[in-house]
PDB file of C-alpha atoms in Angstrom:
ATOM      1  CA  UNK Z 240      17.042  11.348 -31.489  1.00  0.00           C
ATOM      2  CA  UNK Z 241      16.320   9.607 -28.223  1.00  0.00           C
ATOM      3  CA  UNK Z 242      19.292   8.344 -26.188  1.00  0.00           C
ATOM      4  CA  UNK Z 243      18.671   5.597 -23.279  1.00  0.00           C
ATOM      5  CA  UNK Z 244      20.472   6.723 -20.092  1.00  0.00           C
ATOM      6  CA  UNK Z 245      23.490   4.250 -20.808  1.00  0.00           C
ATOM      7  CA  UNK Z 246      24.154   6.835 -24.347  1.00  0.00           C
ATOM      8  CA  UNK Z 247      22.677   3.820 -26.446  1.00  0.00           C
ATOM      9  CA  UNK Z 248      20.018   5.365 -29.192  1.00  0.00           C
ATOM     10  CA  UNK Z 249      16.829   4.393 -29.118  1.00  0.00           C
ATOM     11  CA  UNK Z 250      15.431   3.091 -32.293  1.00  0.00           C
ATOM     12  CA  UNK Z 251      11.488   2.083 -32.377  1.00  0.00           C
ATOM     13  CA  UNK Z 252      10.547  -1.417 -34.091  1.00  0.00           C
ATOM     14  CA  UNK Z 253       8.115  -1.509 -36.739  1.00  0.00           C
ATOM     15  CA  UNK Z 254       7.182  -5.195 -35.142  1.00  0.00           C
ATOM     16  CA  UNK Z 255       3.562  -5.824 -33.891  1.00  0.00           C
ATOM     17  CA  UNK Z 256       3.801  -7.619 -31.159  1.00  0.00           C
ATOM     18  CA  UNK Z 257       1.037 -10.151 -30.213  1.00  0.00           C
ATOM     19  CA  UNK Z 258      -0.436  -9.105 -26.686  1.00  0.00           C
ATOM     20  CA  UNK Z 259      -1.203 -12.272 -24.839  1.00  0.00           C
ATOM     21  CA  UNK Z 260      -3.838 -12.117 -22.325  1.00  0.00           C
ATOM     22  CA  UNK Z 261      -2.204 -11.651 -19.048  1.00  0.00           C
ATOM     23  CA  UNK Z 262      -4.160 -13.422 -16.086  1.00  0.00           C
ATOM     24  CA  UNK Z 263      -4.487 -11.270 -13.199  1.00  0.00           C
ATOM     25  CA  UNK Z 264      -1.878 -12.789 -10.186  1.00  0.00           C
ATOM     26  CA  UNK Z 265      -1.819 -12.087  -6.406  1.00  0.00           C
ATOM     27  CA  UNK Z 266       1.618 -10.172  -7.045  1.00  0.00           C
ATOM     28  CA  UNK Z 267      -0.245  -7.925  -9.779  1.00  0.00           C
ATOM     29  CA  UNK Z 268      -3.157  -7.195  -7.924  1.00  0.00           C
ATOM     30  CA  UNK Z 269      -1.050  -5.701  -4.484  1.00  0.00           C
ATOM     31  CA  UNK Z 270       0.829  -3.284  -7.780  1.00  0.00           C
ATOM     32  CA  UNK Z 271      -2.015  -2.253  -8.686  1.00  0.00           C
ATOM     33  CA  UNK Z 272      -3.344  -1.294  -4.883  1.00  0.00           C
ATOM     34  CA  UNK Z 273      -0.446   0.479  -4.545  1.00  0.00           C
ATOM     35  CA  UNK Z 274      -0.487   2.517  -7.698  1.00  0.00           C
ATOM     36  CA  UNK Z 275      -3.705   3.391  -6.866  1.00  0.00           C
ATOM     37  CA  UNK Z 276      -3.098   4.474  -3.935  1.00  0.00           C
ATOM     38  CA  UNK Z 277       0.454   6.297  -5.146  1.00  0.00           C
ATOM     39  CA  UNK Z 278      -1.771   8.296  -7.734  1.00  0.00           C
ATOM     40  CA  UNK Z 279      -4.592   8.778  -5.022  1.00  0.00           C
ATOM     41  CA  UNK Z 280      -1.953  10.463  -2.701  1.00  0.00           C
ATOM     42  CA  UNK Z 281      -0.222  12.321  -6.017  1.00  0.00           C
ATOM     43  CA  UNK Z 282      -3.539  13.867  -6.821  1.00  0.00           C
ATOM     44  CA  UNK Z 283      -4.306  14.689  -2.916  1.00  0.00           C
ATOM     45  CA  UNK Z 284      -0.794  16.627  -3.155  1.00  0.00           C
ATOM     46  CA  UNK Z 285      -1.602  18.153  -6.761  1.00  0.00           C
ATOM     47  CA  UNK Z 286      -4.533  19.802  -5.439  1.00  0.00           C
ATOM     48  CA  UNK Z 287      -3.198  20.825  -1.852  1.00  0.00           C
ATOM     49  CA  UNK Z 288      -5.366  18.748   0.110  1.00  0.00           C
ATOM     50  CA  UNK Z 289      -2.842  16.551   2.322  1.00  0.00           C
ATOM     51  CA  UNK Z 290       0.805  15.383   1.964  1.00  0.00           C
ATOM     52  CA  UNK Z 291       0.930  11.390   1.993  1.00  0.00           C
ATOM     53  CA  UNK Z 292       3.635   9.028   0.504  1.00  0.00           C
ATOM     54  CA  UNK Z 293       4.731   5.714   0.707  1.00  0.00           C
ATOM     55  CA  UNK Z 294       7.808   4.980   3.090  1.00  0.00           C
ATOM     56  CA  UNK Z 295      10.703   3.606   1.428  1.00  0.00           C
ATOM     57  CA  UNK Z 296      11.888  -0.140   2.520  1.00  0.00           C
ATOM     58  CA  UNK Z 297      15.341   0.434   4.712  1.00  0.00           C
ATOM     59  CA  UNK Z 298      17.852  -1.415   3.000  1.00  0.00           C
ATOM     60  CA  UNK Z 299      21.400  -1.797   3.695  1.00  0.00           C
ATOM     61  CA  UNK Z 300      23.374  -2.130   0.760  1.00  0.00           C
ATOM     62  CA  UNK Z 301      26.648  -4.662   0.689  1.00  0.00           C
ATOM     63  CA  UNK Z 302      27.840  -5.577  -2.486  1.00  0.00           C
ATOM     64  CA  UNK Z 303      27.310  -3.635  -5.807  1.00  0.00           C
ATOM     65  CA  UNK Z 304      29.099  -4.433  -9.097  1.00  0.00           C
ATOM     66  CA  UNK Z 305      30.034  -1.600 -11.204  1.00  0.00           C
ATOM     67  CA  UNK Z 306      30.633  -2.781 -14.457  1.00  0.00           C
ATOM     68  CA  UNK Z 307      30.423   1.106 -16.108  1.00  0.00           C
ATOM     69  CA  UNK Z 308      29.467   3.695 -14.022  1.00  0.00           C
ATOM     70  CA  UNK Z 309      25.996   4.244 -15.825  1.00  0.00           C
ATOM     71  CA  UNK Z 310      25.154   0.710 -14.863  1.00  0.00           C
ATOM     72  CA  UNK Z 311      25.742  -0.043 -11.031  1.00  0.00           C
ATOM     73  CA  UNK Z 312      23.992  -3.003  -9.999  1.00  0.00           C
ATOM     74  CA  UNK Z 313      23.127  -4.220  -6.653  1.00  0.00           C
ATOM     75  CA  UNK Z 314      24.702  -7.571  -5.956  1.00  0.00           C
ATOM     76  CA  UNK Z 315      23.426  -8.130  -1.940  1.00  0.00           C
ATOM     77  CA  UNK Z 316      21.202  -5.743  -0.131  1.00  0.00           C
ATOM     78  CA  UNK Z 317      19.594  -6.530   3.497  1.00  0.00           C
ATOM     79  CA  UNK Z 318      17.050  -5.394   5.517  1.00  0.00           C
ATOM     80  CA  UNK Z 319      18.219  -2.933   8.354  1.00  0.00           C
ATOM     81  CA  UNK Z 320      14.894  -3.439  10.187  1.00  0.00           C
ATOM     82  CA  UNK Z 321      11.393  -4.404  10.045  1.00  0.00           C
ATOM     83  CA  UNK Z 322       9.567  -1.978   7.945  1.00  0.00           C
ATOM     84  CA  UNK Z 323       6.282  -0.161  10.065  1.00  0.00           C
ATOM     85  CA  UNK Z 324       3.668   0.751   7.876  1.00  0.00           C
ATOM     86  CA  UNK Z 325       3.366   1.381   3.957  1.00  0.00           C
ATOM     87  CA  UNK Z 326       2.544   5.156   4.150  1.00  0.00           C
ATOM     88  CA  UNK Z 327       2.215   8.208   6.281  1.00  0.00           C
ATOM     89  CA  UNK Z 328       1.818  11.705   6.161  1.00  0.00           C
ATOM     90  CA  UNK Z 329      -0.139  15.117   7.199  1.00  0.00           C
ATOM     91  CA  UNK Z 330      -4.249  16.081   6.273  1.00  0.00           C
ATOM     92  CA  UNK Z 331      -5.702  18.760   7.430  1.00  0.00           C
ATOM     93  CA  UNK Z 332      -3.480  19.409  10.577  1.00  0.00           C
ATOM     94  CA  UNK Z 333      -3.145  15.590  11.757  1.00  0.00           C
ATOM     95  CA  UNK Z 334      -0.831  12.936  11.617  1.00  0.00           C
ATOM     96  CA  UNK Z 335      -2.230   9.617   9.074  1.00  0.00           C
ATOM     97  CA  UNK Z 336      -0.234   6.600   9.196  1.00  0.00           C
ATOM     98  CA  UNK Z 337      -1.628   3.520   7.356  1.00  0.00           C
ATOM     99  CA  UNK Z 338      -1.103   0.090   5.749  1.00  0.00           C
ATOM    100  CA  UNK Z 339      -2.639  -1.526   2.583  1.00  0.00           C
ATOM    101  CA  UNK Z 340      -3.380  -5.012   2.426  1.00  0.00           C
ATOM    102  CA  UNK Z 341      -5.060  -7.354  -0.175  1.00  0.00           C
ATOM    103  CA  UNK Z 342      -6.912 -11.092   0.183  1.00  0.00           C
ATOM    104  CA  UNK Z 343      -8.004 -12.689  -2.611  1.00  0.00           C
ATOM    105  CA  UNK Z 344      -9.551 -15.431  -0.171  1.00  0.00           C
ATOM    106  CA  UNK Z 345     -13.944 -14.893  -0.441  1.00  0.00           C
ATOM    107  CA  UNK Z 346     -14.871 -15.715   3.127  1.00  0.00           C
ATOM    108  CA  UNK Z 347     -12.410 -13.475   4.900  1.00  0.00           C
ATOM    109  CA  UNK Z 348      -9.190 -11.785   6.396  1.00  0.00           C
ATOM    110  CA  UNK Z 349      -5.905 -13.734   7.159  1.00  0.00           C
ATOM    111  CA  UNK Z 350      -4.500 -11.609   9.823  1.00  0.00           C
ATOM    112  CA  UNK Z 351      -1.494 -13.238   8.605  1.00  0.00           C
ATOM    113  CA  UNK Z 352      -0.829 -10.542   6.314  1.00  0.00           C
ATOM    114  CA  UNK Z 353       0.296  -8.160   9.600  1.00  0.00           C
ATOM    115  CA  UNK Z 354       3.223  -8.583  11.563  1.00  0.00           C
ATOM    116  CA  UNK Z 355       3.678  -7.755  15.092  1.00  0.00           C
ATOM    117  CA  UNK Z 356       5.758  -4.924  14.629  1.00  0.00           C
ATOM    118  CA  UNK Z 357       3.492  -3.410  12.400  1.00  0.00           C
ATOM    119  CA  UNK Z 358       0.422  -3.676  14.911  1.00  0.00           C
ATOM    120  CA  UNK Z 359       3.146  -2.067  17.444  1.00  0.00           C
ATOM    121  CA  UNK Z 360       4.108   0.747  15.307  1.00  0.00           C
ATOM    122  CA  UNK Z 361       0.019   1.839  14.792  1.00  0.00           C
ATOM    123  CA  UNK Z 362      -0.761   1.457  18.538  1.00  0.00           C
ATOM    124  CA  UNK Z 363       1.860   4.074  19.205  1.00  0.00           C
ATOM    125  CA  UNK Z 364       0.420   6.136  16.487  1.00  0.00           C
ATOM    126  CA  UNK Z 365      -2.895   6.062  18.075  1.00  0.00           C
ATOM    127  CA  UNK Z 366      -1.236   6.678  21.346  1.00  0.00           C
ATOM    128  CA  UNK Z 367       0.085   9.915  20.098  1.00  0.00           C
ATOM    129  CA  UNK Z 368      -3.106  11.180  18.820  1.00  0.00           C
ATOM    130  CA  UNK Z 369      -2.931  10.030  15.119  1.00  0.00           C
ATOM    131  CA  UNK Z 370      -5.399   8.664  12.290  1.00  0.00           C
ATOM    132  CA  UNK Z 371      -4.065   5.375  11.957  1.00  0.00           C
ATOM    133  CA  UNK Z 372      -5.911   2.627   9.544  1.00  0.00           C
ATOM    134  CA  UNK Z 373      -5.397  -0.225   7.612  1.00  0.00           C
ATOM    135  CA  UNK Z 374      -6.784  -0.023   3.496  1.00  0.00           C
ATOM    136  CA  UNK Z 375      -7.914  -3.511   2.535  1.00  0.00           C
ATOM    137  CA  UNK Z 376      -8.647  -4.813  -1.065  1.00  0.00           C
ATOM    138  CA  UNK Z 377     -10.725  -7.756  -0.506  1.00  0.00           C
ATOM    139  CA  UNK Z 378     -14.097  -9.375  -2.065  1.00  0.00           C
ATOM    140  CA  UNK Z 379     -14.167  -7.196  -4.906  1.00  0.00           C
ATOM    141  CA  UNK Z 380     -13.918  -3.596  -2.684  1.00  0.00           C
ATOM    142  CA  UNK Z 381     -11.695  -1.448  -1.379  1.00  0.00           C
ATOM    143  CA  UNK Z 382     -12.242  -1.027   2.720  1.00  0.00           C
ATOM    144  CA  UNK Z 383     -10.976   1.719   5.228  1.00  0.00           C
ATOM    145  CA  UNK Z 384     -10.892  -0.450   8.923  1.00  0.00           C
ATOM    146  CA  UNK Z 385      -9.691   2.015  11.337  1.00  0.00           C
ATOM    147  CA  UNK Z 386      -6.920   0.580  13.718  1.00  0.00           C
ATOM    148  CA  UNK Z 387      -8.697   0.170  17.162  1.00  0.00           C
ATOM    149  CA  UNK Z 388     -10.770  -2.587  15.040  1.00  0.00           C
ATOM    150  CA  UNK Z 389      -7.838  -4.328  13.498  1.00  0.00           C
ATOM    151  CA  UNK Z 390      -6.542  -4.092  17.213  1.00  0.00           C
ATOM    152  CA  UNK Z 391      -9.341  -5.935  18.615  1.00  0.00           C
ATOM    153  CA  UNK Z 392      -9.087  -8.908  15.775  1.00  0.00           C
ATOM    154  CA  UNK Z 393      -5.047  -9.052  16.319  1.00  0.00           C
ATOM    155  CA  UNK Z 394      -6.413  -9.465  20.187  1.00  0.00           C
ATOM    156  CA  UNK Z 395      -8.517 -11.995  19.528  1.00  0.00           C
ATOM    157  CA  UNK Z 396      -6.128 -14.098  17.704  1.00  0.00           C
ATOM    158  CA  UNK Z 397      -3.258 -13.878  20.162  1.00  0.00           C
ATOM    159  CA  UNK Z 398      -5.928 -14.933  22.362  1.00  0.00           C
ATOM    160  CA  UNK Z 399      -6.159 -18.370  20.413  1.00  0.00           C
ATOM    161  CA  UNK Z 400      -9.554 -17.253  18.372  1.00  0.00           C
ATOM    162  CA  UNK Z 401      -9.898 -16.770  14.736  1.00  0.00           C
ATOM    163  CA  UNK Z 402      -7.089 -16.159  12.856  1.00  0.00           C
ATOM    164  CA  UNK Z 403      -9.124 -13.725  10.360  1.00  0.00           C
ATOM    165  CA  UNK Z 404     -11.426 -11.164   9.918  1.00  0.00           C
ATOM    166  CA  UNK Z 405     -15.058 -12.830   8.190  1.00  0.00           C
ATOM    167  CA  UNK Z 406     -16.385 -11.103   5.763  1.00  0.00           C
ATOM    168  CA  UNK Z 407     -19.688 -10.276   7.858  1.00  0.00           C
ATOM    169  CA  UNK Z 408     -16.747  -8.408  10.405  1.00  0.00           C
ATOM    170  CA  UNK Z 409     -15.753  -6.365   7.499  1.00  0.00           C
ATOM    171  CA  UNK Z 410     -18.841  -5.281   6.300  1.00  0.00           C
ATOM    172  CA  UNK Z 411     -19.740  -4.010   9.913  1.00  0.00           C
ATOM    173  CA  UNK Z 412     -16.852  -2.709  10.750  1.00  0.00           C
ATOM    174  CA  UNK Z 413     -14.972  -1.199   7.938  1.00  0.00           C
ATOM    175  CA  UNK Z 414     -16.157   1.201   5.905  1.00  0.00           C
ATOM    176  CA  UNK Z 415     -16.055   0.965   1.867  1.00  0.00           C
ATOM    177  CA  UNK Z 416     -13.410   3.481   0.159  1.00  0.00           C
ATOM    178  CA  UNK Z 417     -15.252   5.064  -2.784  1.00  0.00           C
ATOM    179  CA  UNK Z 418     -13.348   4.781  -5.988  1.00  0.00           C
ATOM    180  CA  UNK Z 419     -13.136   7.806  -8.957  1.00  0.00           C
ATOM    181  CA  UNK Z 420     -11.324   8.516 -12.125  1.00  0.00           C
ATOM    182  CA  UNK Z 421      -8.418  11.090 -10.190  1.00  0.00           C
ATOM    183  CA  UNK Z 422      -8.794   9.498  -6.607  1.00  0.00           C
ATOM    184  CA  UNK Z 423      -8.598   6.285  -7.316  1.00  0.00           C
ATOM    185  CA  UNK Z 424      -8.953   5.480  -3.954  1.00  0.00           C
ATOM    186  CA  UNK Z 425     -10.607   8.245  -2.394  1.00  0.00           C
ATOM    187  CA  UNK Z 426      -9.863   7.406   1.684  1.00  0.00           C
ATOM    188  CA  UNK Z 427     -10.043  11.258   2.858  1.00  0.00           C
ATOM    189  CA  UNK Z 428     -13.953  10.871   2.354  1.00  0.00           C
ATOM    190  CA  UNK Z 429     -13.802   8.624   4.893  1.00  0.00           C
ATOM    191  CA  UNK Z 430     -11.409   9.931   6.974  1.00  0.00           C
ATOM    192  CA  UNK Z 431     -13.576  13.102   6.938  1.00  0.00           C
ATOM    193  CA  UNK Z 432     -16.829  11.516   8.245  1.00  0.00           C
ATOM    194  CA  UNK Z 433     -14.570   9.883  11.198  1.00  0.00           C
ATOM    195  CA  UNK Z 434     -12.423  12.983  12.577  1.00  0.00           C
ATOM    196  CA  UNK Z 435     -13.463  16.093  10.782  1.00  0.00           C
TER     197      UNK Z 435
END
C-alpha cells in the first residue's frame, strides 16, 4: 500500500478523466525551457561531461504556519536580494554562468526581460575569465548569444536606441542550440566551437 507523506493512503480512482486541451501560455512555455534545460544539465552530469545547475532564488523566510508538523506552510517569504543569473557551473576546466530567456513576440528581443543586476553579475564573469551567455527561446528556436553581444544591445539601449534585439540581430549574432532526445538543449556543442 502506498502512503502520501502526510501517512494518508493512497487509493487510485477508477474515474476517466476528460483531458481538455490545454493552450500553450507564456508561463508554460518558460517551464518548459527550464526543464529542458534541468534535464539537459542532468544528462551532462549523468554522463560526466560538466557540472551545471540552476541557482536557487534567495528567500528569506518570515512567517510559516505549522498546522502538523508534516505540513508546514509558508505564510510570508521575501527576497534577500536580486537574484544573478539562472544557472552556473564547471565544463571542461572553466567557469559557465548563464541565463535563459523566452519571447513569444515574432519581430524581436525585449531587453526588458534583463535587469541591470543581472547584466552586472555576467560582466564580472567575463571579467574573471568565464563562459558567460544568455539561452534564448524565441521565433520557434532555441539560441546561444554569448554575453559580449547581449552587452553591446544593453549598451545601445541605455544609450536611448532600440529597446530589443530584431530578429535579423539574432540570426547574425547568436548561434542556434541544436535540440536531441537526451540533450534537450544541447548548448556544450556550441560552447565547444567557441572556446574549445
Amino acid at each position: 500500500m502506498l502512503h502520501y507523506p502526510n501517512g494518508k493512503p493512497y487509493k487510485p480512482t477508477e474515474q476517466k478523466k476528460e483531458r481538455k486541451q490545454q493552450s500553450l501560455t507564456y508561463s508554460n512555455r518558460g517551464m518548459t525551457l527550464e526543464e529542458d534545460i534541468n534535464v539537459t544539465n542532468q544528462y551532462y552530469l549523468d554522463n560526466e561531461i560538466a557540472v551545471i545547475h540552476k541557482k536557487p532564488t534567495p528567500i528569506q523566510i518570515v512567517n510559516v504556519d505549522y498546522p502538523r508538523r508534516s505540513a508546514a506552510v509558508i505564510k510570508e517569504a521575501y527576497f534577500k536580494q536580486s537574484s544573478t543569473t539562472d544557472y552556473n557551473g564547471i565544463y571542461n576546466g572553466k567557469y559557465i554562468d548563464f541565463e535563459a530567456k523566452e519571447t513569444k513576440n515574432n519581430t524581436s528581443f525585449p531587453l526588458q526581460n534583463f535587469h541591470e543586476h543581472q547584466i552586472t553579475h555576467m560582466k564580472n564573469v567575463k571579467n574573471q575569465g568565464g563562459i558567460c551567455f544568455v539561452i534564448l527561446s524565441a521565433f520557434s528556436s532555441y539560441y546561444l548569444l554569448e554575453a559580449e553581444h547581449l552587452f553591446t544591445f544593453w549598451n545601445r539601449q541605455a544609450s536611448g536606441g532600440r529597446k530589443s534585439i530584431t530578429k535579423n540581430e539574432i540570426d547574425d549574432f547568436a548561434h542556434i542550440i541544436p535540440t536531441s532526445y537526451q540533450a534537450r538543449i544541447d548548448y556544450l556543442k556550441i560552447i565547444d566551437k567557441l572556446y574549445f
